[in-house]
Amino acid sequence: MVMAGCATTGPSLSTPSFRADEVAWAKGPGKNTIRGSAILRTNGGETRTCAGAAVAVIPDSAFTRDRMQNLYGGSERGVNDLAYGAARKVDPAPPEYARTVRQTTCDIKGNFLIEGVPDGTWYVTTAVTWFARGNDPLTQVGTAFMRRIAVSGATTVTIVFAP
């Protein structure tokens, strides 16, 4: 699940259009690395991670900044409550937008690694979710996380998503 492409709530009149030329740089090769983890503690004290969840690395653009503001309540960093019926949502992104997103999956310990990222400004998103009762989707709880980062010159950026 790419967190930048949740279900729709209806048309947004102020959303900037996606422009492929604005993020063409993101499709090239790079020498930067983004690594990190995501962790939450339940009310009962259990530790939950992003294990198995998608991690998206999304190039910065006016379209992306607007989506992040709407989904996460900010354009630098933010969270989105994923309890059933509580999550903020946006219109589906156009297919050409999805083609600019780099993805990986959190490993069993809740860590992720994306190598070969081009110089530029990116949004990193992932989520920690679980069901409070069995596999009942009506009992889903958790949080989606977002952070804006800049990479250049073969750097490694480490992100720890935690409340």
PDB file of C-alpha atoms in Angstrom:
ATOM      1  CA  MET A   1       0.000   0.000   0.000  1.00  0.00           C
ATOM      2  CA  VAL A   2       1.500   3.319  -1.000  1.00  0.00           C
ATOM      3  CA  MET A   3       0.486   5.714   1.725  1.00  0.00           C
ATOM      4  CA  ALA A   4       0.371   8.578  -0.720  1.00  0.00           C
ATOM      5  CA  GLY A   5      -2.481   6.981  -2.624  1.00  0.00           C
ATOM      6  CA  CYS A   6      -5.333   6.268  -0.208  1.00  0.00           C
ATOM      7  CA  ALA A   7      -9.015   6.236  -1.112  1.00  0.00           C
ATOM      8  CA  THR A   8     -10.924   9.282  -2.248  1.00  0.00           C
ATOM      9  CA  THR A   9     -13.109  11.712  -0.335  1.00  0.00           C
ATOM     10  CA  GLY A  10     -14.172  13.611  -3.421  1.00  0.00           C
ATOM     11  CA  PRO A  11     -12.580  16.119  -5.745  1.00  0.00           C
ATOM     12  CA  SER A  12     -10.253  18.695  -4.277  1.00  0.00           C
ATOM     13  CA  LEU A  13     -10.545  22.091  -5.906  1.00  0.00           C
ATOM     14  CA  SER A  14      -7.170  23.397  -4.737  1.00  0.00           C
ATOM     15  CA  THR A  15      -4.976  20.379  -5.511  1.00  0.00           C
ATOM     16  CA  PRO A  16      -2.148  21.210  -7.926  1.00  0.00           C
ATOM     17  CA  SER A  17      -1.924  19.006 -10.999  1.00  0.00           C
ATOM     18  CA  PHE A  18       0.785  16.399 -11.148  1.00  0.00           C
ATOM     19  CA  ARG A  19       3.546  17.447 -13.544  1.00  0.00           C
ATOM     20  CA  ALA A  20       5.927  14.674 -14.620  1.00  0.00           C
ATOM     21  CA  ASP A  21       8.557  17.216 -15.698  1.00  0.00           C
ATOM     22  CA  GLU A  22       8.748  18.507 -12.113  1.00  0.00           C
ATOM     23  CA  VAL A  23       9.985  15.111 -10.863  1.00  0.00           C
ATOM     24  CA  ALA A  24      11.818  13.750 -13.917  1.00  0.00           C
ATOM     25  CA  TRP A  25      15.070  13.873 -11.891  1.00  0.00           C
ATOM     26  CA  ALA A  26      13.670  11.194  -9.554  1.00  0.00           C
ATOM     27  CA  LYS A  27      13.789   8.442 -12.176  1.00  0.00           C
ATOM     28  CA  GLY A  28      17.569   8.632 -12.575  1.00  0.00           C
ATOM     29  CA  PRO A  29      20.246   6.672 -10.784  1.00  0.00           C
ATOM     30  CA  GLY A  30      21.626   7.859  -7.489  1.00  0.00           C
ATOM     31  CA  LYS A  31      24.208   7.131  -4.826  1.00  0.00           C
ATOM     32  CA  ASN A  32      22.219   7.964  -1.687  1.00  0.00           C
ATOM     33  CA  THR A  33      20.760   5.513   0.827  1.00  0.00           C
ATOM     34  CA  ILE A  34      17.683   5.878   3.007  1.00  0.00           C
ATOM     35  CA  ARG A  35      17.299   3.475   5.884  1.00  0.00           C
ATOM     36  CA  GLY A  36      15.145   3.404   8.937  1.00  0.00           C
ATOM     37  CA  SER A  37      12.508   1.788  11.093  1.00  0.00           C
ATOM     38  CA  ALA A  38       9.019   2.376  12.440  1.00  0.00           C
ATOM     39  CA  ILE A  39       7.763   1.329  15.861  1.00  0.00           C
ATOM     40  CA  LEU A  40       4.746   1.897  18.105  1.00  0.00           C
ATOM     41  CA  ARG A  41       3.774   0.733  21.566  1.00  0.00           C
ATOM     42  CA  THR A  42       0.213  -0.387  22.159  1.00  0.00           C
ATOM     43  CA  ASN A  43      -1.806   0.774  25.155  1.00  0.00           C
ATOM     44  CA  GLY A  44      -1.031  -2.638  26.644  1.00  0.00           C
ATOM     45  CA  GLY A  45       2.717  -2.079  26.275  1.00  0.00           C
ATOM     46  CA  GLU A  46       3.284  -4.376  23.286  1.00  0.00           C
ATOM     47  CA  THR A  47       5.750  -3.303  20.607  1.00  0.00           C
ATOM     48  CA  ARG A  48       4.493  -3.139  17.000  1.00  0.00           C
ATOM     49  CA  THR A  49       6.649  -2.403  13.961  1.00  0.00           C
ATOM     50  CA  CYS A  50       6.188  -1.748  10.268  1.00  0.00           C
ATOM     51  CA  ALA A  51       7.160  -5.378   9.502  1.00  0.00           C
ATOM     52  CA  GLY A  52       5.670  -6.286   6.116  1.00  0.00           C
ATOM     53  CA  ALA A  53       4.420  -2.758   5.441  1.00  0.00           C
ATOM     54  CA  ALA A  54       5.282  -0.790   2.319  1.00  0.00           C
ATOM     55  CA  VAL A  55       7.776   2.041   2.516  1.00  0.00           C
ATOM     56  CA  ALA A  56       7.397   4.696  -0.174  1.00  0.00           C
ATOM     57  CA  VAL A  57      10.034   7.243  -1.175  1.00  0.00           C
ATOM     58  CA  ILE A  58       8.221   9.949  -3.127  1.00  0.00           C
ATOM     59  CA  PRO A  59       9.875  12.857  -4.978  1.00  0.00           C
ATOM     60  CA  ASP A  60       9.047  16.352  -3.779  1.00  0.00           C
ATOM     61  CA  SER A  61       6.741  18.446  -5.979  1.00  0.00           C
ATOM     62  CA  ALA A  62       3.839  20.849  -5.513  1.00  0.00           C
ATOM     63  CA  PHE A  63       1.463  17.910  -6.055  1.00  0.00           C
ATOM     64  CA  THR A  64       3.261  15.784  -3.446  1.00  0.00           C
ATOM     65  CA  ARG A  65       3.442  18.593  -0.867  1.00  0.00           C
ATOM     66  CA  ASP A  66      -0.325  19.088  -1.183  1.00  0.00           C
ATOM     67  CA  ARG A  67      -0.956  15.340  -0.743  1.00  0.00           C
ATOM     68  CA  MET A  68       1.295  15.157   2.307  1.00  0.00           C
ATOM     69  CA  GLN A  69      -0.414  18.183   3.869  1.00  0.00           C
ATOM     70  CA  ASN A  70      -3.822  16.575   3.353  1.00  0.00           C
ATOM     71  CA  LEU A  71      -2.811  13.067   4.469  1.00  0.00           C
ATOM     72  CA  TYR A  72      -0.410  13.829   7.296  1.00  0.00           C
ATOM     73  CA  GLY A  73      -1.307  17.333   8.457  1.00  0.00           C
ATOM     74  CA  GLY A  74       2.020  18.845   7.408  1.00  0.00           C
ATOM     75  CA  SER A  75       4.514  19.019   4.578  1.00  0.00           C
ATOM     76  CA  GLU A  76       7.685  18.353   6.612  1.00  0.00           C
ATOM     77  CA  ARG A  77       6.595  15.512   8.884  1.00  0.00           C
ATOM     78  CA  GLY A  78       3.335  14.099  10.108  1.00  0.00           C
ATOM     79  CA  VAL A  79       1.160  11.173  11.071  1.00  0.00           C
ATOM     80  CA  ASN A  80      -2.198   9.818  10.012  1.00  0.00           C
ATOM     81  CA  ASP A  81      -4.325   7.828  12.478  1.00  0.00           C
ATOM     82  CA  LEU A  82      -5.249   4.577  10.725  1.00  0.00           C
ATOM     83  CA  ALA A  83      -7.993   3.440  13.098  1.00  0.00           C
ATOM     84  CA  TYR A  84     -11.008   2.232  11.134  1.00  0.00           C
ATOM     85  CA  GLY A  85     -12.891   5.268   9.818  1.00  0.00           C
ATOM     86  CA  ALA A  86     -10.394   7.812  11.196  1.00  0.00           C
ATOM     87  CA  ALA A  87      -7.761   8.027   8.447  1.00  0.00           C
ATOM     88  CA  ARG A  88      -7.473  11.184   6.335  1.00  0.00           C
ATOM     89  CA  LYS A  89      -7.834  10.376   2.647  1.00  0.00           C
ATOM     90  CA  VAL A  90      -7.052  11.957  -0.725  1.00  0.00           C
ATOM     91  CA  ASP A  91      -8.089  11.387  -4.310  1.00  0.00           C
ATOM     92  CA  PRO A  92      -6.234   8.594  -6.109  1.00  0.00           C
ATOM     93  CA  ALA A  93      -2.981   9.729  -7.687  1.00  0.00           C
ATOM     94  CA  PRO A  94      -2.535   9.542 -11.465  1.00  0.00           C
ATOM     95  CA  PRO A  95      -0.596   6.487 -12.732  1.00  0.00           C
ATOM     96  CA  GLU A  96       2.354   8.631 -13.849  1.00  0.00           C
ATOM     97  CA  TYR A  97       2.742   9.802 -10.227  1.00  0.00           C
ATOM     98  CA  ALA A  98       2.961   6.209  -8.975  1.00  0.00           C
ATOM     99  CA  ARG A  99       5.770   5.546 -11.472  1.00  0.00           C
ATOM    100  CA  THR A 100       7.956   8.126  -9.688  1.00  0.00           C
ATOM    101  CA  VAL A 101       7.635   6.419  -6.290  1.00  0.00           C
ATOM    102  CA  ARG A 102      10.414   4.116  -5.078  1.00  0.00           C
ATOM    103  CA  GLN A 103       9.225   1.331  -2.789  1.00  0.00           C
ATOM    104  CA  THR A 104      10.469  -1.339  -0.465  1.00  0.00           C
ATOM    105  CA  THR A 105       9.014  -3.319   2.444  1.00  0.00           C
ATOM    106  CA  CYS A 106       9.885  -3.246   6.131  1.00  0.00           C
ATOM    107  CA  ASP A 107      11.643  -6.442   7.157  1.00  0.00           C
ATOM    108  CA  ILE A 108      10.497  -8.720   9.973  1.00  0.00           C
ATOM    109  CA  LYS A 109      12.213  -6.488  12.549  1.00  0.00           C
ATOM    110  CA  GLY A 110      10.611  -3.301  11.208  1.00  0.00           C
ATOM    111  CA  ASN A 111      13.660  -1.973   9.342  1.00  0.00           C
ATOM    112  CA  PHE A 112      13.894  -0.743   5.751  1.00  0.00           C
ATOM    113  CA  LEU A 113      16.623   0.160   3.270  1.00  0.00           C
ATOM    114  CA  ILE A 114      16.461   1.882  -0.123  1.00  0.00           C
ATOM    115  CA  GLU A 115      19.695   2.346  -2.042  1.00  0.00           C
ATOM    116  CA  GLY A 116      20.470   4.182  -5.279  1.00  0.00           C
ATOM    117  CA  VAL A 117      18.345   7.231  -4.477  1.00  0.00           C
ATOM    118  CA  PRO A 118      19.102  10.308  -6.633  1.00  0.00           C
ATOM    119  CA  ASP A 119      20.033  13.652  -5.078  1.00  0.00           C
ATOM    120  CA  GLY A 120      16.941  15.639  -4.207  1.00  0.00           C
ATOM    121  CA  THR A 121      14.133  16.150  -1.724  1.00  0.00           C
ATOM    122  CA  TRP A 122      11.921  13.161  -0.947  1.00  0.00           C
ATOM    123  CA  TYR A 123       9.022  12.136   1.250  1.00  0.00           C
ATOM    124  CA  VAL A 124       9.362   8.832   3.101  1.00  0.00           C
ATOM    125  CA  THR A 125       6.165   7.110   4.270  1.00  0.00           C
ATOM    126  CA  THR A 126       5.309   3.868   6.015  1.00  0.00           C
ATOM    127  CA  ALA A 127       2.789   2.556   8.535  1.00  0.00           C
ATOM    128  CA  VAL A 128       2.475   0.439  11.650  1.00  0.00           C
ATOM    129  CA  THR A 129      -0.933  -1.249  11.818  1.00  0.00           C
ATOM    130  CA  TRP A 130      -2.597  -4.234  13.452  1.00  0.00           C
ATOM    131  CA  PHE A 131      -6.044  -5.537  14.327  1.00  0.00           C
ATOM    132  CA  ALA A 132      -7.143  -5.259  17.947  1.00  0.00           C
ATOM    133  CA  ARG A 133      -9.342  -8.376  17.593  1.00  0.00           C
ATOM    134  CA  GLY A 134      -8.208 -11.188  15.306  1.00  0.00           C
ATOM    135  CA  ASN A 135      -8.368 -10.195  11.643  1.00  0.00           C
ATOM    136  CA  ASP A 136     -11.424  -7.958  12.011  1.00  0.00           C
ATOM    137  CA  PRO A 137     -10.791  -4.894   9.790  1.00  0.00           C
ATOM    138  CA  LEU A 138     -13.222  -2.899  11.931  1.00  0.00           C
ATOM    139  CA  THR A 139     -10.667  -3.137  14.758  1.00  0.00           C
ATOM    140  CA  GLN A 140      -7.657  -1.849  12.777  1.00  0.00           C
ATOM    141  CA  VAL A 141      -5.423   0.512  14.711  1.00  0.00           C
ATOM    142  CA  GLY A 142      -2.090   2.109  13.955  1.00  0.00           C
ATOM    143  CA  THR A 143      -0.366   5.083  12.470  1.00  0.00           C
ATOM    144  CA  ALA A 144       1.006   6.091   9.076  1.00  0.00           C
ATOM    145  CA  PHE A 145       4.192   8.162   9.258  1.00  0.00           C
ATOM    146  CA  MET A 146       5.708  10.724   6.867  1.00  0.00           C
ATOM    147  CA  ARG A 147       8.943  12.673   6.848  1.00  0.00           C
ATOM    148  CA  ARG A 148      10.480  14.994   4.233  1.00  0.00           C
ATOM    149  CA  ILE A 149      14.219  14.584   3.715  1.00  0.00           C
ATOM    150  CA  ALA A 150      16.919  15.853   1.368  1.00  0.00           C
ATOM    151  CA  VAL A 151      19.798  13.704   0.149  1.00  0.00           C
ATOM    152  CA  SER A 152      22.879  14.548  -1.896  1.00  0.00           C
ATOM    153  CA  GLY A 153      26.472  13.490  -2.445  1.00  0.00           C
ATOM    154  CA  ALA A 154      26.236   9.766  -1.679  1.00  0.00           C
ATOM    155  CA  THR A 155      24.864  10.223   1.854  1.00  0.00           C
ATOM    156  CA  THR A 156      22.991   7.806   4.068  1.00  0.00           C
ATOM    157  CA  VAL A 157      19.965   9.160   5.932  1.00  0.00           C
ATOM    158  CA  THR A 158      18.513   7.208   8.852  1.00  0.00           C
ATOM    159  CA  ILE A 159      14.880   7.767   9.837  1.00  0.00           C
ATOM    160  CA  VAL A 160      13.251   6.396  12.976  1.00  0.00           C
ATOM    161  CA  PHE A 161       9.478   6.748  12.901  1.00  0.00           C
ATOM    162  CA  ALA A 162       8.094   6.667  16.430  1.00  0.00           C
ATOM    163  CA  PRO A 163       5.640   8.865  18.302  1.00  0.00           C
TER     164      PRO A 163
END
